Amino acid sequence: MSELIKSGAVADVTRGGNIAYLLSDNDLFLLTGYKVIKNQHQRGFVNCAKVMHNGQIKMVYFTETHKSLLNLIPSFDGDAFLSVLINLLNGVIGIRNNGFLLCQNLDLTFDRIFVDSRTLAVSLIYLPLKQAVVELSSFENELRTNLIKLITGTPSLGETDANYLCADLSNGSLSLDELLRRFRERRTNRMGTAAAPSQGDTVTTAGSAGSRGEHVSPQPGVFRGNSARPTASNAQPVLRFASLNAPLPINFNVNKPEFVIGSNVNVVDGPITFNKAISRVHCKFEYVDQSYYLVDLGSANGTFINKLRIPPSQRHPVKNGDVVRLANSDFMIQI
């Protein structure tokens, strides 16, 4: 269920082949938005009609002959899905930049995103409401998280493609515009090469993770820091710092003597941007005398190890299986 439905502003009243929504309040309806999507239904919007149902406005979308992304994705390879993903993001960004529409009023559940199986063009369902009923950040997080779930649950895409796409989608420091640019560059690079890089390669093409010196993780759906790739001469074991209750999956590989975590992407090694309660420079891991330690860096809302708050500016040993809480978000340590 989309955040749009959860908000209670509209109810899903679909019966039969076409999709329908009932507005909870007729005052929510925006005539200008309705005219825009009616005039542009051939340019990315599903054709629709406004009807009255027991005195309430009902929006009906003519989808009976359409094919949803959810139904088509098992037939897509990595190249086809990348094109669909580009078309989807391009549509969402175009709506966001339109002065009359709000992208938060899209229903982006995957059985409500429609794809032309021949051209891979995407058609979207837009509810012409006067105001956004969900925050833009919640909308974008829902889109990213659901895309990661869809990708990781689709074996036909291939493990390497899933890894690259999920890694970028999980990176909260990348805006939707930056994601679109990266995906377009990846498609261009793929068209110019005989084969995609194998799993675990460090990609060095423009716009890719490797162009910033980041290692592309072989695990799908992880949020990577800017830590250096370990070398054979470095005996330091890798500490994995993985989220337990985050809206976006996070998995940092700590493999250097000092690894700083916080919300400021410009100064930390492991950026966490989804939680405003996490300080700009929150804490750091240190590797000293063949042991890992965690140090709170004066964070506003605290750093906890196994539910115990640690004093700032002091080293505290950590071990495999420890649960670390930053403000109100939990992470597990694996060494």
mmCIF file of C-alpha atoms in Angstrom:
data_model
loop_
_atom_site.group_PDB
_atom_site.id
_atom_site.type_symbol
_atom_site.label_atom_id
_atom_site.label_comp_id
_atom_site.label_asym_id
_atom_site.label_seq_id
_atom_site.Cartn_x
_atom_site.Cartn_y
_atom_site.Cartn_z
ATOM 1 C CA MET A 1 0.000 0.000 0.000
ATOM 2 C CA SER A 2 1.348 3.418 -0.945
ATOM 3 C CA GLU A 3 1.828 6.278 1.502
ATOM 4 C CA LEU A 4 -0.838 8.117 -0.490
ATOM 5 C CA ILE A 5 -3.436 5.507 0.484
ATOM 6 C CA LYS A 6 -2.128 5.232 4.041
ATOM 7 C CA SER A 7 -2.625 8.985 4.487
ATOM 8 C CA GLY A 8 -6.395 8.537 4.216
ATOM 9 C CA ALA A 9 -6.771 11.306 1.622
ATOM 10 C CA VAL A 10 -7.961 8.760 -0.933
ATOM 11 C CA ALA A 11 -9.341 5.241 -0.724
ATOM 12 C CA ASP A 12 -8.719 2.466 -3.225
ATOM 13 C CA VAL A 13 -12.146 1.460 -4.554
ATOM 14 C CA THR A 14 -10.973 -0.565 -7.567
ATOM 15 C CA ARG A 15 -13.505 -3.025 -8.905
ATOM 16 C CA GLY A 16 -12.856 -4.901 -12.105
ATOM 17 C CA GLY A 17 -10.216 -3.985 -14.687
ATOM 18 C CA ASN A 18 -9.861 -0.234 -14.155
ATOM 19 C CA ILE A 19 -8.295 1.375 -11.085
ATOM 20 C CA ALA A 20 -10.380 3.812 -9.028
ATOM 21 C CA TYR A 21 -9.862 6.067 -6.003
ATOM 22 C CA LEU A 22 -12.425 7.855 -3.855
ATOM 23 C CA LEU A 23 -11.426 11.227 -2.397
ATOM 24 C CA SER A 24 -12.128 11.537 1.332
ATOM 25 C CA ASP A 25 -12.986 15.233 0.848
ATOM 26 C CA ASN A 26 -14.128 16.839 -2.425
ATOM 27 C CA ASP A 27 -12.225 19.997 -1.452
ATOM 28 C CA LEU A 28 -8.998 18.088 -2.003
ATOM 29 C CA PHE A 29 -9.637 17.942 -5.756
ATOM 30 C CA LEU A 30 -7.554 20.318 -7.898
ATOM 31 C CA LEU A 31 -9.140 21.129 -11.252
ATOM 32 C CA THR A 32 -5.907 22.565 -12.689
ATOM 33 C CA GLY A 33 -4.004 19.363 -11.938
ATOM 34 C CA TYR A 34 -6.800 17.314 -13.501
ATOM 35 C CA LYS A 35 -6.654 19.364 -16.694
ATOM 36 C CA VAL A 36 -2.874 18.960 -16.889
ATOM 37 C CA ILE A 37 -2.955 15.163 -16.705
ATOM 38 C CA LYS A 38 -5.915 14.976 -19.087
ATOM 39 C CA ASN A 39 -4.032 17.072 -21.651
ATOM 40 C CA GLN A 40 -0.844 15.042 -21.223
ATOM 41 C CA HIS A 41 -2.097 11.473 -20.806
ATOM 42 C CA GLN A 42 -0.166 10.481 -23.910
ATOM 43 C CA ARG A 43 3.022 11.824 -22.317
ATOM 44 C CA GLY A 44 3.443 9.662 -19.257
ATOM 45 C CA PHE A 45 0.062 9.737 -17.495
ATOM 46 C CA VAL A 46 -2.604 7.041 -17.465
ATOM 47 C CA ASN A 47 -5.816 8.386 -18.988
ATOM 48 C CA CYS A 48 -8.478 9.050 -16.357
ATOM 49 C CA ALA A 49 -11.911 10.486 -15.677
ATOM 50 C CA LYS A 50 -13.523 12.304 -12.752
ATOM 51 C CA VAL A 51 -16.920 10.925 -11.782
ATOM 52 C CA MET A 52 -19.252 11.372 -8.809
ATOM 53 C CA HIS A 53 -20.095 8.486 -6.487
ATOM 54 C CA ASN A 54 -22.691 9.114 -3.766
ATOM 55 C CA GLY A 55 -21.719 12.771 -3.716
ATOM 56 C CA GLN A 56 -17.972 12.070 -3.531
ATOM 57 C CA ILE A 57 -15.394 12.572 -6.268
ATOM 58 C CA LYS A 58 -14.070 9.346 -7.714
ATOM 59 C CA MET A 59 -11.062 9.179 -10.026
ATOM 60 C CA VAL A 60 -11.132 6.303 -12.520
ATOM 61 C CA TYR A 61 -7.980 5.293 -14.429
ATOM 62 C CA PHE A 62 -8.365 3.296 -17.628
ATOM 63 C CA THR A 63 -5.768 0.577 -17.080
ATOM 64 C CA GLU A 64 -7.614 -2.503 -18.288
ATOM 65 C CA THR A 65 -5.408 -2.883 -21.371
ATOM 66 C CA HIS A 66 -2.171 -1.799 -19.658
ATOM 67 C CA LYS A 67 0.605 -4.052 -18.334
ATOM 68 C CA SER A 68 2.051 -3.270 -14.940
ATOM 69 C CA LEU A 69 5.726 -3.198 -14.036
ATOM 70 C CA LEU A 70 5.058 -5.894 -11.441
ATOM 71 C CA ASN A 71 3.750 -8.257 -14.120
ATOM 72 C CA LEU A 72 6.423 -7.465 -16.707
ATOM 73 C CA ILE A 73 9.577 -7.393 -14.615
ATOM 74 C CA PRO A 74 10.172 -11.186 -14.652
ATOM 75 C CA SER A 75 10.624 -10.897 -18.422
ATOM 76 C CA PHE A 76 13.167 -8.048 -18.233
ATOM 77 C CA ASP A 77 16.909 -8.493 -18.353
ATOM 78 C CA GLY A 78 19.257 -5.961 -16.762
ATOM 79 C CA ASP A 79 19.331 -3.683 -19.817
ATOM 80 C CA ALA A 80 15.556 -3.525 -20.177
ATOM 81 C CA PHE A 81 14.987 -2.849 -16.491
ATOM 82 C CA LEU A 82 17.631 -0.123 -16.479
ATOM 83 C CA SER A 83 15.742 1.639 -19.276
ATOM 84 C CA VAL A 84 12.449 1.302 -17.378
ATOM 85 C CA LEU A 85 14.090 2.659 -14.230
ATOM 86 C CA ILE A 86 15.453 5.644 -16.179
ATOM 87 C CA ASN A 87 12.010 6.328 -17.671
ATOM 88 C CA LEU A 88 10.378 6.055 -14.251
ATOM 89 C CA LEU A 89 12.787 8.471 -12.557
ATOM 90 C CA ASN A 90 12.587 10.837 -15.504
ATOM 91 C CA GLY A 91 8.794 10.886 -15.165
ATOM 92 C CA VAL A 92 8.853 11.451 -11.405
ATOM 93 C CA ILE A 93 11.400 14.269 -11.696
ATOM 94 C CA GLY A 94 9.436 15.870 -14.538
ATOM 95 C CA ILE A 95 6.312 15.906 -12.391
ATOM 96 C CA ARG A 96 8.249 17.300 -9.437
ATOM 97 C CA ASN A 97 9.535 20.132 -11.633
ATOM 98 C CA ASN A 98 6.087 20.887 -13.074
ATOM 99 C CA GLY A 99 4.635 24.002 -11.477
ATOM 100 C CA PHE A 100 1.112 22.536 -11.342
ATOM 101 C CA LEU A 101 1.778 19.015 -10.049
ATOM 102 C CA LEU A 102 3.252 17.321 -6.952
ATOM 103 C CA CYS A 103 5.147 14.069 -7.368
ATOM 104 C CA GLN A 104 3.983 12.969 -3.887
ATOM 105 C CA ASN A 105 0.508 12.531 -5.405
ATOM 106 C CA LEU A 106 1.684 9.658 -7.610
ATOM 107 C CA ASP A 107 0.706 6.108 -6.724
ATOM 108 C CA LEU A 108 4.018 4.303 -7.235
ATOM 109 C CA THR A 109 3.051 0.824 -6.095
ATOM 110 C CA PHE A 110 4.437 -1.462 -8.780
ATOM 111 C CA ASP A 111 1.119 -2.866 -9.884
ATOM 112 C CA ARG A 112 0.120 0.768 -10.580
ATOM 113 C CA ILE A 113 3.150 1.688 -12.698
ATOM 114 C CA PHE A 114 2.523 0.705 -16.299
ATOM 115 C CA VAL A 115 5.091 -0.131 -18.966
ATOM 116 C CA ASP A 116 4.830 -0.433 -22.739
ATOM 117 C CA SER A 117 6.536 -3.778 -23.339
ATOM 118 C CA ARG A 118 7.634 -2.662 -26.824
ATOM 119 C CA THR A 119 9.072 0.803 -26.110
ATOM 120 C CA LEU A 120 9.581 0.468 -22.307
ATOM 121 C CA ALA A 121 7.819 3.828 -21.868
ATOM 122 C CA VAL A 122 6.288 4.331 -18.418
ATOM 123 C CA SER A 123 2.784 5.612 -17.611
ATOM 124 C CA LEU A 124 1.917 6.813 -14.124
ATOM 125 C CA ILE A 125 -1.213 7.299 -12.041
ATOM 126 C CA TYR A 126 -1.499 10.835 -10.663
ATOM 127 C CA LEU A 127 -4.121 11.971 -8.149
ATOM 128 C CA PRO A 128 -5.021 15.651 -8.793
ATOM 129 C CA LEU A 129 -5.021 16.846 -5.197
ATOM 130 C CA LYS A 130 -4.575 20.442 -4.009
ATOM 131 C CA GLN A 131 -1.732 19.603 -1.671
ATOM 132 C CA ALA A 132 0.769 16.873 -0.968
ATOM 133 C CA VAL A 133 -0.552 14.470 1.655
ATOM 134 C CA VAL A 134 2.912 13.013 2.360
ATOM 135 C CA GLU A 135 6.294 14.679 2.795
ATOM 136 C CA LEU A 136 8.633 14.694 -0.197
ATOM 137 C CA SER A 137 11.330 12.893 1.816
ATOM 138 C CA SER A 138 8.874 10.126 2.803
ATOM 139 C CA PHE A 139 7.800 9.771 -0.815
ATOM 140 C CA GLU A 140 11.393 9.464 -2.060
ATOM 141 C CA ASN A 141 12.337 7.006 0.696
ATOM 142 C CA GLU A 142 9.331 4.852 -0.143
ATOM 143 C CA LEU A 143 10.281 4.888 -3.830
ATOM 144 C CA ARG A 144 13.915 3.931 -3.164
ATOM 145 C CA THR A 145 13.092 1.246 -0.601
ATOM 146 C CA ASN A 146 10.430 -0.385 -2.759
ATOM 147 C CA LEU A 147 12.704 -0.359 -5.808
ATOM 148 C CA ILE A 148 15.413 -2.123 -3.803
ATOM 149 C CA LYS A 149 12.904 -4.766 -2.673
ATOM 150 C CA LEU A 150 11.705 -5.231 -6.246
ATOM 151 C CA ILE A 151 15.229 -5.534 -7.653
ATOM 152 C CA THR A 152 16.529 -7.944 -5.027
ATOM 153 C CA GLY A 153 13.443 -10.121 -5.518
ATOM 154 C CA THR A 154 13.906 -10.404 -9.290
ATOM 155 C CA PRO A 155 16.567 -13.017 -10.210
ATOM 156 C CA SER A 156 16.224 -12.340 -13.951
ATOM 157 C CA LEU A 157 17.986 -8.978 -13.555
ATOM 158 C CA GLY A 158 21.282 -10.659 -12.730
ATOM 159 C CA GLU A 159 23.300 -10.303 -9.543
ATOM 160 C CA THR A 160 25.747 -7.733 -10.894
ATOM 161 C CA ASP A 161 23.014 -5.411 -12.172
ATOM 162 C CA ALA A 162 21.108 -5.750 -8.901
ATOM 163 C CA ASN A 163 24.241 -4.894 -6.909
ATOM 164 C CA TYR A 164 24.952 -1.702 -8.830
ATOM 165 C CA LEU A 165 21.364 -0.449 -8.846
ATOM 166 C CA CYS A 166 20.694 -1.218 -5.183
ATOM 167 C CA ALA A 167 23.958 0.340 -4.076
ATOM 168 C CA ASP A 168 23.068 3.646 -5.751
ATOM 169 C CA LEU A 169 19.432 3.583 -4.613
ATOM 170 C CA SER A 170 20.594 2.948 -1.039
ATOM 171 C CA ASN A 171 22.923 5.931 -1.103
ATOM 172 C CA GLY A 172 20.881 8.646 0.584
ATOM 173 C CA SER A 173 23.442 11.293 -0.374
ATOM 174 C CA LEU A 174 22.403 10.916 -4.031
ATOM 175 C CA SER A 175 19.353 12.939 -5.089
ATOM 176 C CA LEU A 176 16.863 11.561 -7.593
ATOM 177 C CA ASP A 177 18.452 13.789 -10.237
ATOM 178 C CA GLU A 178 21.877 12.332 -9.475
ATOM 179 C CA LEU A 179 20.500 8.807 -9.592
ATOM 180 C CA LEU A 180 18.976 9.508 -13.001
ATOM 181 C CA ARG A 181 22.285 10.868 -14.278
ATOM 182 C CA ARG A 182 24.219 7.865 -12.970
ATOM 183 C CA PHE A 183 21.771 5.383 -14.470
ATOM 184 C CA ARG A 184 21.864 7.146 -17.834
ATOM 185 C CA GLU A 185 25.659 7.102 -17.807
ATOM 186 C CA ARG A 186 25.628 3.438 -16.888
ATOM 187 C CA ARG A 187 23.318 2.645 -19.791
ATOM 188 C CA THR A 188 25.551 4.632 -22.161
ATOM 189 C CA ASN A 189 28.644 2.828 -20.885
ATOM 190 C CA ARG A 190 26.962 -0.567 -21.213
ATOM 191 C CA MET A 191 26.042 0.177 -24.810
ATOM 192 C CA GLY A 192 29.697 0.953 -25.518
ATOM 193 C CA THR A 193 31.160 -2.186 -23.939
ATOM 194 C CA ALA A 194 30.849 -5.855 -24.721
ATOM 195 C CA ALA A 195 30.130 -6.863 -21.155
ATOM 196 C CA ALA A 196 29.324 -5.338 -17.815
ATOM 197 C CA PRO A 197 31.954 -5.514 -15.032
ATOM 198 C CA SER A 198 31.928 -8.688 -13.024
ATOM 199 C CA GLN A 199 30.764 -8.817 -9.420
ATOM 200 C CA GLY A 200 33.160 -7.080 -7.044
ATOM 201 C CA ASP A 201 34.925 -4.989 -9.710
ATOM 202 C CA THR A 202 35.688 -1.365 -8.961
ATOM 203 C CA VAL A 203 34.000 0.580 -11.717
ATOM 204 C CA THR A 204 35.892 3.613 -13.005
ATOM 205 C CA THR A 205 33.498 4.915 -15.633
ATOM 206 C CA ALA A 206 32.193 8.473 -15.249
ATOM 207 C CA GLY A 207 29.336 8.820 -12.805
ATOM 208 C CA SER A 208 29.842 5.410 -11.248
ATOM 209 C CA ALA A 209 30.737 4.622 -7.660
ATOM 210 C CA GLY A 210 34.267 3.779 -8.711
ATOM 211 C CA SER A 211 34.825 7.256 -10.137
ATOM 212 C CA ARG A 212 34.860 8.479 -6.530
ATOM 213 C CA GLY A 213 37.164 5.680 -5.446
ATOM 214 C CA GLU A 214 34.369 3.713 -3.798
ATOM 215 C CA HIS A 215 34.299 -0.059 -3.916
ATOM 216 C CA VAL A 216 31.071 -1.492 -5.285
ATOM 217 C CA SER A 217 29.841 -3.902 -2.653
ATOM 218 C CA PRO A 218 28.904 -7.410 -3.797
ATOM 219 C CA GLN A 219 25.877 -7.305 -1.489
ATOM 220 C CA PRO A 220 22.641 -5.933 -2.993
ATOM 221 C CA GLY A 221 20.852 -3.074 -1.288
ATOM 222 C CA VAL A 222 23.658 -1.745 0.860
ATOM 223 C CA PHE A 223 24.585 1.813 1.707
ATOM 224 C CA ARG A 224 28.345 2.229 1.291
ATOM 225 C CA GLY A 225 30.732 4.641 2.914
ATOM 226 C CA ASN A 226 33.827 6.083 1.259
ATOM 227 C CA SER A 227 36.186 3.658 2.928
ATOM 228 C CA ALA A 228 39.197 2.455 1.002
ATOM 229 C CA ARG A 229 39.350 -1.059 -0.335
ATOM 230 C CA PRO A 230 41.570 -3.258 1.857
ATOM 231 C CA THR A 231 44.821 -4.524 0.417
ATOM 232 C CA ALA A 232 46.571 -7.842 0.870
ATOM 233 C CA SER A 233 49.185 -6.207 3.082
ATOM 234 C CA ASN A 234 46.559 -4.803 5.462
ATOM 235 C CA ALA A 235 45.909 -7.325 8.239
ATOM 236 C CA GLN A 236 43.097 -5.287 9.791
ATOM 237 C CA PRO A 237 39.882 -7.335 9.766
ATOM 238 C CA VAL A 238 36.803 -5.743 8.227
ATOM 239 C CA LEU A 239 34.145 -4.581 10.667
ATOM 240 C CA ARG A 240 30.683 -4.586 9.117
ATOM 241 C CA PHE A 241 28.224 -2.042 10.492
ATOM 242 C CA ALA A 242 24.720 -2.990 9.318
ATOM 243 C CA SER A 243 21.341 -1.344 9.962
ATOM 244 C CA LEU A 244 18.583 -3.197 11.804
ATOM 245 C CA ASN A 245 15.646 -0.769 11.605
ATOM 246 C CA ALA A 246 16.519 1.812 8.939
ATOM 247 C CA PRO A 247 14.182 2.962 6.145
ATOM 248 C CA LEU A 248 17.131 2.498 3.778
ATOM 249 C CA PRO A 249 19.506 -0.462 4.196
ATOM 250 C CA ILE A 250 22.941 0.558 5.446
ATOM 251 C CA ASN A 251 26.053 -1.598 5.470
ATOM 252 C CA PHE A 252 29.452 0.030 6.054
ATOM 253 C CA ASN A 253 32.671 -1.932 5.694
ATOM 254 C CA VAL A 254 35.095 -0.428 8.206
ATOM 255 C CA ASN A 255 38.642 -1.268 7.146
ATOM 256 C CA LYS A 256 40.883 1.612 8.168
ATOM 257 C CA PRO A 257 42.282 2.830 11.523
ATOM 258 C CA GLU A 258 39.649 5.567 11.926
ATOM 259 C CA PHE A 259 36.147 5.545 10.427
ATOM 260 C CA VAL A 260 33.796 8.454 11.225
ATOM 261 C CA ILE A 261 29.991 8.133 11.057
ATOM 262 C CA GLY A 262 27.464 10.974 10.936
ATOM 263 C CA SER A 263 24.953 12.839 8.807
ATOM 264 C CA ASN A 264 27.331 15.282 7.083
ATOM 265 C CA VAL A 265 28.266 13.551 3.837
ATOM 266 C CA ASN A 266 31.127 15.983 3.230
ATOM 267 C CA VAL A 267 33.180 15.145 6.317
ATOM 268 C CA VAL A 268 32.392 11.569 7.388
ATOM 269 C CA ASP A 269 33.386 8.165 6.042
ATOM 270 C CA GLY A 270 29.973 6.602 6.663
ATOM 271 C CA PRO A 271 27.088 8.990 5.939
ATOM 272 C CA ILE A 272 23.667 8.311 7.497
ATOM 273 C CA THR A 273 21.201 10.834 6.100
ATOM 274 C CA PHE A 274 17.773 9.353 6.842
ATOM 275 C CA ASN A 275 17.683 10.214 10.574
ATOM 276 C CA LYS A 276 17.830 13.863 11.646
ATOM 277 C CA ALA A 277 18.538 12.797 15.234
ATOM 278 C CA ILE A 278 21.989 11.563 14.203
ATOM 279 C CA SER A 279 24.576 14.314 14.572
ATOM 280 C CA ARG A 280 26.635 15.677 11.715
ATOM 281 C CA VAL A 281 29.730 14.007 13.177
ATOM 282 C CA HIS A 282 28.243 11.431 15.546
ATOM 283 C CA CYS A 283 30.850 8.784 16.397
ATOM 284 C CA LYS A 284 33.846 6.911 15.050
ATOM 285 C CA PHE A 285 35.406 3.463 15.033
ATOM 286 C CA GLU A 286 39.086 3.150 15.884
ATOM 287 C CA TYR A 287 41.305 0.143 15.269
ATOM 288 C CA VAL A 288 44.064 0.070 17.884
ATOM 289 C CA ASP A 289 46.337 -2.851 18.900
ATOM 290 C CA GLN A 290 44.326 -5.323 16.825
ATOM 291 C CA SER A 291 41.020 -4.375 18.459
ATOM 292 C CA TYR A 292 38.071 -2.200 17.452
ATOM 293 C CA TYR A 293 36.746 0.603 19.640
ATOM 294 C CA LEU A 294 33.772 2.956 19.341
ATOM 295 C CA VAL A 295 34.065 6.620 20.359
ATOM 296 C CA ASP A 296 31.158 9.045 20.713
ATOM 297 C CA LEU A 297 32.131 12.426 19.262
ATOM 298 C CA GLY A 298 29.902 14.584 21.436
ATOM 299 C CA SER A 299 26.678 13.657 19.670
ATOM 300 C CA ALA A 300 23.465 15.373 20.748
ATOM 301 C CA ASN A 301 21.400 12.193 21.175
ATOM 302 C CA GLY A 302 24.021 9.716 22.235
ATOM 303 C CA THR A 303 25.793 6.534 21.171
ATOM 304 C CA PHE A 304 24.827 3.250 22.853
ATOM 305 C CA ILE A 305 26.413 -0.215 22.929
ATOM 306 C CA ASN A 306 23.937 -2.969 23.848
ATOM 307 C CA LYS A 307 21.548 -0.311 25.251
ATOM 308 C CA LEU A 308 24.195 1.309 27.465
ATOM 309 C CA ARG A 309 25.076 4.921 26.634
ATOM 310 C CA ILE A 310 28.806 5.512 26.340
ATOM 311 C CA PRO A 311 30.446 8.743 27.559
ATOM 312 C CA PRO A 312 31.796 10.988 24.791
ATOM 313 C CA SER A 313 35.453 11.105 23.743
ATOM 314 C CA GLN A 314 36.317 7.742 25.323
ATOM 315 C CA ARG A 315 37.186 4.477 23.587
ATOM 316 C CA HIS A 316 34.832 1.581 24.248
ATOM 317 C CA PRO A 317 35.635 -1.911 22.905
ATOM 318 C CA VAL A 318 33.176 -3.558 20.531
ATOM 319 C CA LYS A 319 32.886 -7.186 19.518
ATOM 320 C CA ASN A 320 31.059 -9.322 17.008
ATOM 321 C CA GLY A 321 27.280 -9.280 17.592
ATOM 322 C CA ASP A 322 27.161 -6.005 19.542
ATOM 323 C CA VAL A 323 24.168 -3.765 18.816
ATOM 324 C CA VAL A 324 24.991 -0.086 18.482
ATOM 325 C CA ARG A 325 22.311 2.595 18.739
ATOM 326 C CA LEU A 326 22.902 6.021 17.241
ATOM 327 C CA ALA A 327 20.164 8.318 18.591
ATOM 328 C CA ASN A 328 17.159 6.035 17.916
ATOM 329 C CA SER A 329 18.514 3.865 15.071
ATOM 330 C CA ASP A 330 20.020 0.427 15.698
ATOM 331 C CA PHE A 331 22.937 -1.257 13.931
ATOM 332 C CA MET A 332 24.730 -4.585 14.358
ATOM 333 C CA ILE A 333 28.469 -5.183 14.354
ATOM 334 C CA GLN A 334 30.006 -8.134 12.541
ATOM 335 C CA ILE A 335 33.757 -8.724 12.676
#
